[in-house]
XYZ file of C-alpha atoms in Angstrom:
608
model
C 122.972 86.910 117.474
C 123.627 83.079 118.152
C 126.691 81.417 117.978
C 127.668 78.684 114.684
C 130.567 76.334 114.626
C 130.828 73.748 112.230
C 133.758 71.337 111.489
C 134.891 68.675 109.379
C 138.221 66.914 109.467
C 139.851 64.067 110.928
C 140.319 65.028 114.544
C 137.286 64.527 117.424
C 134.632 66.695 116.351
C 132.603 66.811 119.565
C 135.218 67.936 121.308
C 136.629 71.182 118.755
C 133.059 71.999 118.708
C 132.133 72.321 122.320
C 135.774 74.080 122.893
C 134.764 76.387 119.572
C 131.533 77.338 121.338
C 132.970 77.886 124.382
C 134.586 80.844 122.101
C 131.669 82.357 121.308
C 129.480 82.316 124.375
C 130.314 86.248 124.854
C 127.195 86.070 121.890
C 124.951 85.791 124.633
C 122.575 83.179 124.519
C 119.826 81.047 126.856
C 120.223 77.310 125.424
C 122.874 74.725 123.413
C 123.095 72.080 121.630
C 125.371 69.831 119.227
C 124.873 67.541 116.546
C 127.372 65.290 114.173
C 127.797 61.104 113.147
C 128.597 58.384 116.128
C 128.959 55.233 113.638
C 125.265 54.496 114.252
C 123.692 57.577 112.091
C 123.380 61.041 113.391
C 123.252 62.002 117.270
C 121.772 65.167 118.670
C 122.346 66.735 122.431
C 120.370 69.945 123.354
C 120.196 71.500 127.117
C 119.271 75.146 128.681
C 121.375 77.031 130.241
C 125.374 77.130 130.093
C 127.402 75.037 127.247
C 129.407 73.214 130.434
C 125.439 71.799 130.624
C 126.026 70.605 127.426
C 129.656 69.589 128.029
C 128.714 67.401 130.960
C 125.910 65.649 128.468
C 128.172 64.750 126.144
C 131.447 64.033 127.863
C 129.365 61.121 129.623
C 128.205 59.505 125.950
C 132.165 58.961 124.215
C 130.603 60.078 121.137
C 133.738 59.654 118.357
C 133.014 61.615 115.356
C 135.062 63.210 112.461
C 131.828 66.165 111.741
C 129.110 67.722 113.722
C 127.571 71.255 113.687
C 126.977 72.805 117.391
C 124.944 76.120 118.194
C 124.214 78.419 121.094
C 120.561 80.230 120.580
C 119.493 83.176 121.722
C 115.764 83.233 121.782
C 113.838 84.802 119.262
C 110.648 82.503 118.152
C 109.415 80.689 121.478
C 111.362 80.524 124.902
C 114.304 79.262 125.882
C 113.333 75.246 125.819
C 115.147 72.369 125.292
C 112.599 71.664 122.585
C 113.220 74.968 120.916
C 117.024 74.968 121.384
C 118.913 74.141 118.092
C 120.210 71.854 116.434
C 116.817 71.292 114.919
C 116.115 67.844 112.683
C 113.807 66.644 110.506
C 110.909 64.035 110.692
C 113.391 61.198 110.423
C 116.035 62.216 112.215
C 119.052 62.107 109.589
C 118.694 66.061 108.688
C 120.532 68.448 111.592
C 120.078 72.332 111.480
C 121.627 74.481 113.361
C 120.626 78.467 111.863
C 120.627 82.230 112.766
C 118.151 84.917 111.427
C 115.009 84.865 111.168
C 113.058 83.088 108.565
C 110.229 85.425 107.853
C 107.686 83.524 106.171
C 108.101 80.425 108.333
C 104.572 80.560 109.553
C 103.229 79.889 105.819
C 106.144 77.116 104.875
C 105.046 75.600 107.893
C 101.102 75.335 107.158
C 102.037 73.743 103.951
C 104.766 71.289 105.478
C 101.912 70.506 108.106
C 99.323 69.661 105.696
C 101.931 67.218 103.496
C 102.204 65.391 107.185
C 105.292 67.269 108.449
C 105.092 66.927 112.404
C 107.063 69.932 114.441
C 108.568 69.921 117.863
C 109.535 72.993 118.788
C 108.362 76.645 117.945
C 111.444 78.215 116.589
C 111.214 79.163 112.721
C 114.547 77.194 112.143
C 112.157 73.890 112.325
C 111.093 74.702 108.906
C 114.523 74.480 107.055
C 115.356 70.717 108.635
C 111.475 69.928 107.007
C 112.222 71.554 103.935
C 115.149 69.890 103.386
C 113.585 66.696 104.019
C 111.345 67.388 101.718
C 113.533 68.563 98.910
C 116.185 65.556 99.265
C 116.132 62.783 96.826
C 120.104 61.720 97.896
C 122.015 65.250 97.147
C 121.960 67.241 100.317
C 123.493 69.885 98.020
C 120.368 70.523 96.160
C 117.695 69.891 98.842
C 119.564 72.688 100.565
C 119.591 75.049 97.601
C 116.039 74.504 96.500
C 114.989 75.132 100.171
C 116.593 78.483 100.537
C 115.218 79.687 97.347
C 111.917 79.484 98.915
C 113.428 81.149 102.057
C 112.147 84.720 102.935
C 114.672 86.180 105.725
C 117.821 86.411 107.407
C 119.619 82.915 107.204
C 123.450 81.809 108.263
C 122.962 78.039 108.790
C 125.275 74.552 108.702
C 123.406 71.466 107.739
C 124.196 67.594 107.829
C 122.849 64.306 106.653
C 123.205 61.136 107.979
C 122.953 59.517 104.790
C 125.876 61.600 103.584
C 128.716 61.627 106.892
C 131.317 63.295 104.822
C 129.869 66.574 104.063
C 128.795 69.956 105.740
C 126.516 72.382 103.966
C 126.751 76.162 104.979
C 124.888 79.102 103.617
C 124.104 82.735 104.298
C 121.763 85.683 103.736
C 122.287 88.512 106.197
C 123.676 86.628 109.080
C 127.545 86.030 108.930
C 129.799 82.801 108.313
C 133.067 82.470 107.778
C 134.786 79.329 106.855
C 138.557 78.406 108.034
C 140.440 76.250 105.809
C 142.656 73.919 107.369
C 145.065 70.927 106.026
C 142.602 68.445 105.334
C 139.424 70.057 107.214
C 137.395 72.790 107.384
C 135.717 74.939 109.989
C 132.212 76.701 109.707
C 131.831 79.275 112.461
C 129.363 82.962 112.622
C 132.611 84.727 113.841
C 136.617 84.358 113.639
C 137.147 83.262 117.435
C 136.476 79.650 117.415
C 138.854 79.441 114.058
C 141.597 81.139 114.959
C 143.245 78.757 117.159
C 143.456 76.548 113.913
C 144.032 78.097 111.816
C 144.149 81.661 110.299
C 142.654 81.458 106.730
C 139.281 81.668 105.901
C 136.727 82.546 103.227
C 133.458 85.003 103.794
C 130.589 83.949 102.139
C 128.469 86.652 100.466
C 124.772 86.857 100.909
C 122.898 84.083 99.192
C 125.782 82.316 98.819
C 126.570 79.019 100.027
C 129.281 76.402 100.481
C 129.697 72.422 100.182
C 132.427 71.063 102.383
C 134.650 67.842 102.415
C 137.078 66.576 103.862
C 138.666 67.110 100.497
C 137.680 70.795 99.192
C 135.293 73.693 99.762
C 133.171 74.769 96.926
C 131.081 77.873 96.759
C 127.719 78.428 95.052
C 124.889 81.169 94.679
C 122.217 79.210 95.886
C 120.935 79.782 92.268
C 123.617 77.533 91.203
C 125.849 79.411 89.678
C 129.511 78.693 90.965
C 131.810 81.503 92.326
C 135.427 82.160 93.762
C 136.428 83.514 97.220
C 139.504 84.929 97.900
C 140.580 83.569 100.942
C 141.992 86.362 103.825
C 144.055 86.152 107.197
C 142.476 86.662 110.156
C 144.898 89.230 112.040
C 144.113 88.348 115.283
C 146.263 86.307 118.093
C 144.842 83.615 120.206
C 145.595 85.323 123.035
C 143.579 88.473 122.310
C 140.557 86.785 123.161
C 141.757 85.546 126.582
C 141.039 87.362 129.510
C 144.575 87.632 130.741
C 144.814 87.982 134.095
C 141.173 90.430 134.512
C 138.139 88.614 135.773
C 136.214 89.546 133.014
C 136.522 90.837 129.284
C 134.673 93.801 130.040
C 137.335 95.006 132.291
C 140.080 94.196 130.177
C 138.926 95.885 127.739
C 138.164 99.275 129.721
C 142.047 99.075 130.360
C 143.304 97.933 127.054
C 142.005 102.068 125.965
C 145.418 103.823 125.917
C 146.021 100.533 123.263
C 143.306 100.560 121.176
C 143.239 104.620 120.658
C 146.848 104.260 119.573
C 146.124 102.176 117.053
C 143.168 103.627 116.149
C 145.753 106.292 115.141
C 148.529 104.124 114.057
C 149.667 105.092 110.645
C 147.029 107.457 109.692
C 149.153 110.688 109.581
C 151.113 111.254 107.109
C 155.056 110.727 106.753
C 157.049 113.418 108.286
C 153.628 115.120 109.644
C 152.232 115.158 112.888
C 148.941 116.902 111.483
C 148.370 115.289 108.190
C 145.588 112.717 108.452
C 145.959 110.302 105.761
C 143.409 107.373 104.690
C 145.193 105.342 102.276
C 142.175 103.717 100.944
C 140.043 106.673 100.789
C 142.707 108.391 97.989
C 140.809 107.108 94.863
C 137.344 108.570 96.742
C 138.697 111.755 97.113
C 137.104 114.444 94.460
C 133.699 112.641 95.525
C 134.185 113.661 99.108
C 135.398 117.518 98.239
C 131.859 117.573 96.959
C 129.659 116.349 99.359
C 127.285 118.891 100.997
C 125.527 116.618 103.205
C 126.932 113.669 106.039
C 124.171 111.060 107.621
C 125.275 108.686 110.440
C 123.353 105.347 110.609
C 124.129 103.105 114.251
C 122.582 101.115 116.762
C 123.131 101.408 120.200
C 126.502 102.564 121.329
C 127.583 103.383 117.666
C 124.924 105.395 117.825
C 126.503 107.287 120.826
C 129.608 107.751 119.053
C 127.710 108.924 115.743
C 126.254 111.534 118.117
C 129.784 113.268 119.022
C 130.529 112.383 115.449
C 127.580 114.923 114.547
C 129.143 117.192 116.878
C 133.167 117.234 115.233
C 131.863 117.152 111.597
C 129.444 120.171 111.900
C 131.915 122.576 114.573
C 134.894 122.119 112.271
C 133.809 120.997 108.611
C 130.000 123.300 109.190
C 128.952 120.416 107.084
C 125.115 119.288 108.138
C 124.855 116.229 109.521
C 122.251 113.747 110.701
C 122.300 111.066 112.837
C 119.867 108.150 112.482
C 119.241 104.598 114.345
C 120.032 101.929 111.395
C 116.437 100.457 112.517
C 114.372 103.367 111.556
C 116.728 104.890 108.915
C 116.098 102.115 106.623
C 111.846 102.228 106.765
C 111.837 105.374 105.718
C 112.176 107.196 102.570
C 115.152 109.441 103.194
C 115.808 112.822 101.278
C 119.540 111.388 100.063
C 121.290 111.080 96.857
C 125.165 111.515 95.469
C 125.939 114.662 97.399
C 125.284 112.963 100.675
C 127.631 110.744 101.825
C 126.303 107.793 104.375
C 128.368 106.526 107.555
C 127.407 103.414 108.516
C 129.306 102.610 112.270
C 128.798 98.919 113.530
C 131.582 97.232 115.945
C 130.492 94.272 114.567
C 130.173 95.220 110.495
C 127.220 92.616 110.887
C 124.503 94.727 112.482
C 121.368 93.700 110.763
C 119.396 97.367 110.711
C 122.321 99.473 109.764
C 123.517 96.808 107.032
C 120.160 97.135 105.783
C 120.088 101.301 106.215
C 123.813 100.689 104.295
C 122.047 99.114 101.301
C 118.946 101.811 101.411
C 122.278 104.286 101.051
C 123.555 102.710 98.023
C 120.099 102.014 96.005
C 119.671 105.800 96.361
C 122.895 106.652 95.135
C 124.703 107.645 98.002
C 128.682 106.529 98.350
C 128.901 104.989 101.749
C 132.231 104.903 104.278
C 131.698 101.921 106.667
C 133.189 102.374 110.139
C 133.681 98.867 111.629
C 136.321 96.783 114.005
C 136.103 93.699 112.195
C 137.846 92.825 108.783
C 136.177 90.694 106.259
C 132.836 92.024 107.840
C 129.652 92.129 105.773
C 129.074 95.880 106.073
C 132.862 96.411 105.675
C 132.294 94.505 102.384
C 129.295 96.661 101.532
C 130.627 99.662 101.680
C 132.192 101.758 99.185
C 135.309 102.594 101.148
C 135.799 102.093 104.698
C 137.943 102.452 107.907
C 138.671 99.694 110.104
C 139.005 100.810 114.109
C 142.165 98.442 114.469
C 140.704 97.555 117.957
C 141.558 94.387 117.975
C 138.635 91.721 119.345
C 136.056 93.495 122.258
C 134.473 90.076 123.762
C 132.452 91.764 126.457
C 128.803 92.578 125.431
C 128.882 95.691 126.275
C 130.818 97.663 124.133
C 134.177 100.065 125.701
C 137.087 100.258 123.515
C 135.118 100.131 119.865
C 133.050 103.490 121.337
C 136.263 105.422 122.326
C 137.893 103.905 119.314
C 135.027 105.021 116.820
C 135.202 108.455 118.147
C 139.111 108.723 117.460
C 138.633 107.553 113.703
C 135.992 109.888 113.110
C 137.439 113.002 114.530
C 140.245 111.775 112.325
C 138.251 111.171 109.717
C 136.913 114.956 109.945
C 140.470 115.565 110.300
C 141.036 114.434 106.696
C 137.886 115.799 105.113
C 139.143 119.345 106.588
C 142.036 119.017 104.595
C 140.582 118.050 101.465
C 138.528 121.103 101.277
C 140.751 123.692 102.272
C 139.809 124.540 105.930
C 142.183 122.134 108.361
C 143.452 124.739 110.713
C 140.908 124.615 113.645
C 141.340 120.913 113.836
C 145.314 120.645 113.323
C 145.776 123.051 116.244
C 143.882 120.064 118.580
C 145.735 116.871 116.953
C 148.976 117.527 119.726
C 146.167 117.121 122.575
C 144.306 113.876 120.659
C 148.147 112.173 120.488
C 148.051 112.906 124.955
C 144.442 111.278 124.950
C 146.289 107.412 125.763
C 148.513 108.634 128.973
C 145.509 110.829 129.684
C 142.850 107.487 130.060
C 146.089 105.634 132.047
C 146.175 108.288 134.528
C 142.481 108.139 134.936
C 142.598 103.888 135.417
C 144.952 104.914 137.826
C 142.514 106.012 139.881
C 139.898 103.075 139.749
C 139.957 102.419 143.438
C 138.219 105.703 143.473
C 135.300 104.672 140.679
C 134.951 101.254 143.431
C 134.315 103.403 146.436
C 132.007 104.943 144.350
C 129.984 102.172 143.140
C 129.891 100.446 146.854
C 127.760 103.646 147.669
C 125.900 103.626 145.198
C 125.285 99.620 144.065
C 121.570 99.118 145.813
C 120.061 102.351 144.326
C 117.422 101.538 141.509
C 117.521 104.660 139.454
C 120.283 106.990 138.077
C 120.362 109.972 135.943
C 122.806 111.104 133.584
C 123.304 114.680 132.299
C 125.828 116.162 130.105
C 125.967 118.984 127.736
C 127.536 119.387 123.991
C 129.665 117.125 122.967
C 129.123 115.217 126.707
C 125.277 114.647 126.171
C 125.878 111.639 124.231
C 128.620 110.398 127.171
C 125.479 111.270 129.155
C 123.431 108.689 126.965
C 126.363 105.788 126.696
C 126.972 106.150 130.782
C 123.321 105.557 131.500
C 123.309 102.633 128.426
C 126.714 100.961 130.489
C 124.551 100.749 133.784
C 121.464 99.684 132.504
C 123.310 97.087 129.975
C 125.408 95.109 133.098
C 123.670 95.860 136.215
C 119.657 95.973 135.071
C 119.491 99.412 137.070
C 117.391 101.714 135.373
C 119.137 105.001 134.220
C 118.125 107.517 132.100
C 120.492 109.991 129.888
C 119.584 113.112 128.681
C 120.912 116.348 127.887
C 121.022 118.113 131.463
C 118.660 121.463 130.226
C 116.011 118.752 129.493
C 115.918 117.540 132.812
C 113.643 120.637 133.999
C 111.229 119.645 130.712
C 109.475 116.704 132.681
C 112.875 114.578 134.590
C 113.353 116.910 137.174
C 109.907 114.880 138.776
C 112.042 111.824 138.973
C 114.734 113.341 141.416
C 113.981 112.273 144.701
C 115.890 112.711 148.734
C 119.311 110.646 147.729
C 118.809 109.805 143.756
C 122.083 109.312 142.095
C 122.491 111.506 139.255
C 125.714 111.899 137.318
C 126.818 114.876 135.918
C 129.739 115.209 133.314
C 130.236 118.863 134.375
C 133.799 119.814 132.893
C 135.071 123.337 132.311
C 133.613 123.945 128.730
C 131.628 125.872 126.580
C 128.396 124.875 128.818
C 130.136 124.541 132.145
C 128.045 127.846 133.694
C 124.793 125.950 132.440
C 125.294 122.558 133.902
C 126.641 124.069 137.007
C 122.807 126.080 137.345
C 121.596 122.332 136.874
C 123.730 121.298 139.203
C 122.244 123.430 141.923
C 118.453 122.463 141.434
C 118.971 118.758 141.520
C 121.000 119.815 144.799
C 117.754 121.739 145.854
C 115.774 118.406 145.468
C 118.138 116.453 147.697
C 119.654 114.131 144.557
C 123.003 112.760 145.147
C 125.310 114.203 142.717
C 128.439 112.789 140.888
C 130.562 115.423 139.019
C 133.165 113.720 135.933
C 134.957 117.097 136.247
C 138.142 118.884 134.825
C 141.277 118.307 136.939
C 141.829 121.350 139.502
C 138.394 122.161 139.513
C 138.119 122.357 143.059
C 134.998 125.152 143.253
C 132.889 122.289 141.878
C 133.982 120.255 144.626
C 132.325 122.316 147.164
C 128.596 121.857 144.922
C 128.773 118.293 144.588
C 128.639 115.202 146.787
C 131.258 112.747 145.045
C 133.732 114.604 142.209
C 136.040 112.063 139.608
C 138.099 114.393 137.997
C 139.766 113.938 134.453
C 142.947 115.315 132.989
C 142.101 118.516 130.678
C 141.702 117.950 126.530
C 140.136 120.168 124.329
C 136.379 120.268 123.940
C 135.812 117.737 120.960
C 137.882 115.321 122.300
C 136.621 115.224 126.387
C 134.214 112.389 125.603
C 136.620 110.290 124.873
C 138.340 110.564 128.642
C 134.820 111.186 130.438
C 133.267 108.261 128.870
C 136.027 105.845 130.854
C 135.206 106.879 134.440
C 131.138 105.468 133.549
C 132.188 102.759 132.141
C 133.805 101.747 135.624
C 131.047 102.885 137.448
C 128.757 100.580 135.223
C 131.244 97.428 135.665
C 131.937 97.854 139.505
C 128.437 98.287 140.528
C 127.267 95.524 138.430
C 130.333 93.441 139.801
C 128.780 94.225 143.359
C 124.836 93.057 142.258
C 126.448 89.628 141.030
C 125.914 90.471 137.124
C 127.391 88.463 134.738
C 128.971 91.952 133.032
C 130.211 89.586 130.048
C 127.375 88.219 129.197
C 124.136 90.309 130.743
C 121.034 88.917 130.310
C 118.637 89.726 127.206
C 121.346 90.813 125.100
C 123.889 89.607 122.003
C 127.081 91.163 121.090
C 125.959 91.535 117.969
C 122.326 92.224 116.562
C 122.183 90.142 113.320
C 118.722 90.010 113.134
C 115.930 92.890 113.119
């Protein structure tokens, strides 16, 4: 969840470190702090709040180092403190840690460390690697770092220094992501690409338990069992400028508008040659007599890959009559699911790091399951996991809460259903709708056209306290990710549900001038949600329609109507989703949110 960046090289450390932090801030986080050599041994900086905190602490001390380790915590053991805030250091002060996870059996490392005279500071678990270390060095930081993490129960991506040893920067992982960028004569250690790739664009992944030794000279990787291996080092894909905002005042709402884009390429290249209904996964081909076979589809995600698993359900089981379950990563992998080889596993994560469905990924595989990971990010650990994959080609999403990867995830897995059509003999219900998903793009421009509309909107509605949102068929989960969007950005309570449900116990809630948001286009449920639409009407809720354009009967039953170009069924969540997602950025825009980086949350959830 935190943010890592590590470097070693010949250039000012302090600086590339506070500027690589600055990269990954979108993390979220409550606290900072830095750590490297001044000439005079090892210094270490921490403060709460902002990094420019931390900036302004260090600026003022002309610290001049060649390696350091900096971190931005999001809290997890004890509050947000400048005691708890990382990097964390040993009882002499020559060890620096800076760590993300969680180290489960900290509590009983630390009763032993306490009664051999260790003395803690803070309250975080990370304390209990710097005294570990301590206690396992005898002058190899190497080692004292490998015997520690054998004795390590948990999730672990750390960066460790010595003062006694100024040239060198120790990294390791175990369920929490690091990636190291190789430069010409230095090296970077960071938990994500976006501090690196204004240096440079190669780096190495390390694999769980795995850890690496760097110099100013070489990088060597380990097991931290000691047995050597080789990484094959990859290109990051991404431009600098991908990660700047560009002209919009936040990420968020650059990347609400950067849809049309990210669909496209969600697209690019997967039909095949000549063939504007062919879907074609190049490196599914070897997979494919497994996946005429299967008889069974799960869906593991968190959060808003959860959503999009949800109108997954929907495609695979209207055109493939496949059954399908969709499960949260978090409880999917404490159970003991009924799966084996004729089931085949989706695991969706943005990220590829997400620490439940990783884990749910691995359940898949023990049980003999083959498993397609559906992920954004290349070199990612469950993209690495699985046994095939599909990458969303969405290029970086910076803002917290997550736009472009849900529209994008639903495009690659109604393609995806696309493809499996095909390979067992049945294609022709979903061909005939491939002409109206290649109109999707201009269809989401002409509806950010219309933004000034979705402001109006939100100026209305910005002080109310408690929203509903209904939808029906493939628009419950919309339903579900437009209520997640407000509650995310703006802290306003909002519930989603499917709209019948909302006379099972909800209907209580609706009260004289409630907001509740109906996505209320002309299909297969249309007559039903339009009966709902009346009896929140009879309560005195205030009711916003996402409707089909020319629908102008509906206007006459509503009190606000945001109408969207027509699509075919399967594929209207992708163009009613984008409407709520402006609703959830304007209004929180209007409370003073920080829509980037909301409080509470990470972009991505690498711990349990």
């Amino acid at each position: 969840m935190c943010g890592i960046v590590g470097y070693i090289g010949s250039k000012d450390a302090a600086s590339l470190l506070l500027n690589g932090i600055k990269r990954l801030e979108y993390r979220g986080y409550d606290s900072a702090g830095i750590a490297g050599m001044n000439g005079n041994g090892l210094y270490c900086h921490k403060s709460v709040g902002k990094v420019a905190s931390l900036e302004e602490k260090v600026k003022s001390l002309n610290i001049n180092s060649n390696l350091g380790i900096v971190h931005t915590r999001w809290a997890t053991h004890g509050a947000p403190t400048t005691e708890n805030a990382h990097p964390h250091l040993d009882c002499t002060g020559e060890i620096a840690v800076v760590h993300n996870g969680i180290i489960e059996n900290c509590d009983t490392l630390k009763a032993h460390l306490e009664e051999e005279g260790h003395k803690f500071t803070s309250e975080t678990d990370t304390e209990v690697l710097a005294h570990l270390i301590e206690k396992n060095y005898t002058g190899n930081l190497e080692l004292a770092v490998r015997l520690t993490l054998q004795h390590v129960v948990g999730a672990y991506g750390i960066a460790v220094i010595h003062a006694k040893e100024p040239d060198k920067l120790i990294t390791a992982r175990n369920g929490s992501p690091i990636v190291i960028g190789i430069g010409d004569g230095e090296y970077f250690v960071a938990s994500d690409v976006a501090p690196i790739i204004e240096h440079t664009k190669d780096v190495i992944y390390l694999d769980d338990r795995e850890m690496a030794v760097l110099t100013k000279e070489g990088c060597t990787t380990k097991t931290i069992d000691d047995t050597p291996t080789s990484k094959k080092t990859e290109k990051i894909l991404w431009d600098i400028d991908l990660i700047e905002k560009s002209g919009y005042d936040h990420f968020m709402l650059k990347e609400i508008h950067e849809q049309p884009e990210s669909i496209v390429n969600a697209m690019r290249g997967r039909f095949e040659d000549g063939s504007k209904h062919i879907a074609r996964f190049g490196g599914l081909k070897c997979d494919e007599d497994i996946l005429k076979t299967i008889k069974r589809i799960v869906i593991i995600a968190c959060g808003t890959s959860w959503h999009s698993g949800l109108i997954g359900e929907y495609i695979f089981e209207e055109f493939l009559r496949i059954p399908v379950e969709v499960e949260y990563g978090s409880e999917f992998r404490y159970r003991n699911p009924i799966i084996g080889k004729d089931t085949l596993v989706i695991a969706i994560s943005q990220s590829g790091e997400t620490a439940d469905t990783l884990a749910g990924l691995k359940l898949a595989k023990e049980k003999g399951c083959m498993v397609l990971g559906v992920c954004n990010i290349v070199g990612s650990s469950i993209a690495r996991e699985s046994n095939f994959g599909i990458f969303l080609h969405a290029g970086p999403e910076i803002g917290v809460a997550s736009t472009k990867a849900f529209t994008s995830q639903i495009t690659v897995l109604y393609l995806f259903a696309l493809y499996l059509a095909q390979l067992r003999g049945n294609p022709n219900k979903l061909t005939e709708t491939v002409d109206q998903l290649r109109l999707i793009p201009d269809q989401i421009k002409k509806i950010l056209e219309k933004e000034d509309e979705i402001v109006r909107l939100s100026e209305l509605y910005k002080a109310s306290e408690n929203f509903l949102y209904l939808g029906r068929g493939f628009n419950f989960p919309v339903a579900l990710e437009g209520a997640l969007k407000l509650k995310e950005i703006s802290y306003i309570h909002a519930e989603g549900m499917p709209a019948a449900e909302m006379k099972h116990g909800p209907i209580a809630l609706i009260t004289k001038d409630m907001p509740v948001v109906f996505i209320a286009i002309k299909d297969s449920g249309y007559q039903k949600v339009l009966g709902n639409i009346k009896e929140v009407k009879a309560r005195g809720g205030k009711i916003i329609a996402i409707a089909t354009e020319g629908d102008e009967t509906l206007r006459e039953k509503v009190d606000h109507i945001f109408f969207v170009p027509h699509t075919c069924e399967a594929l209207t969540p992708i163009l009613t989703v984008i409407p709520l997602q402006l609703l959830a950025y304007h209004i929180a825009v209007m409370r003073g949110s920080d829509v980037d980086m909301p409080r509470n949350l990470a972009k991505s959830v690498t711990v349990e």
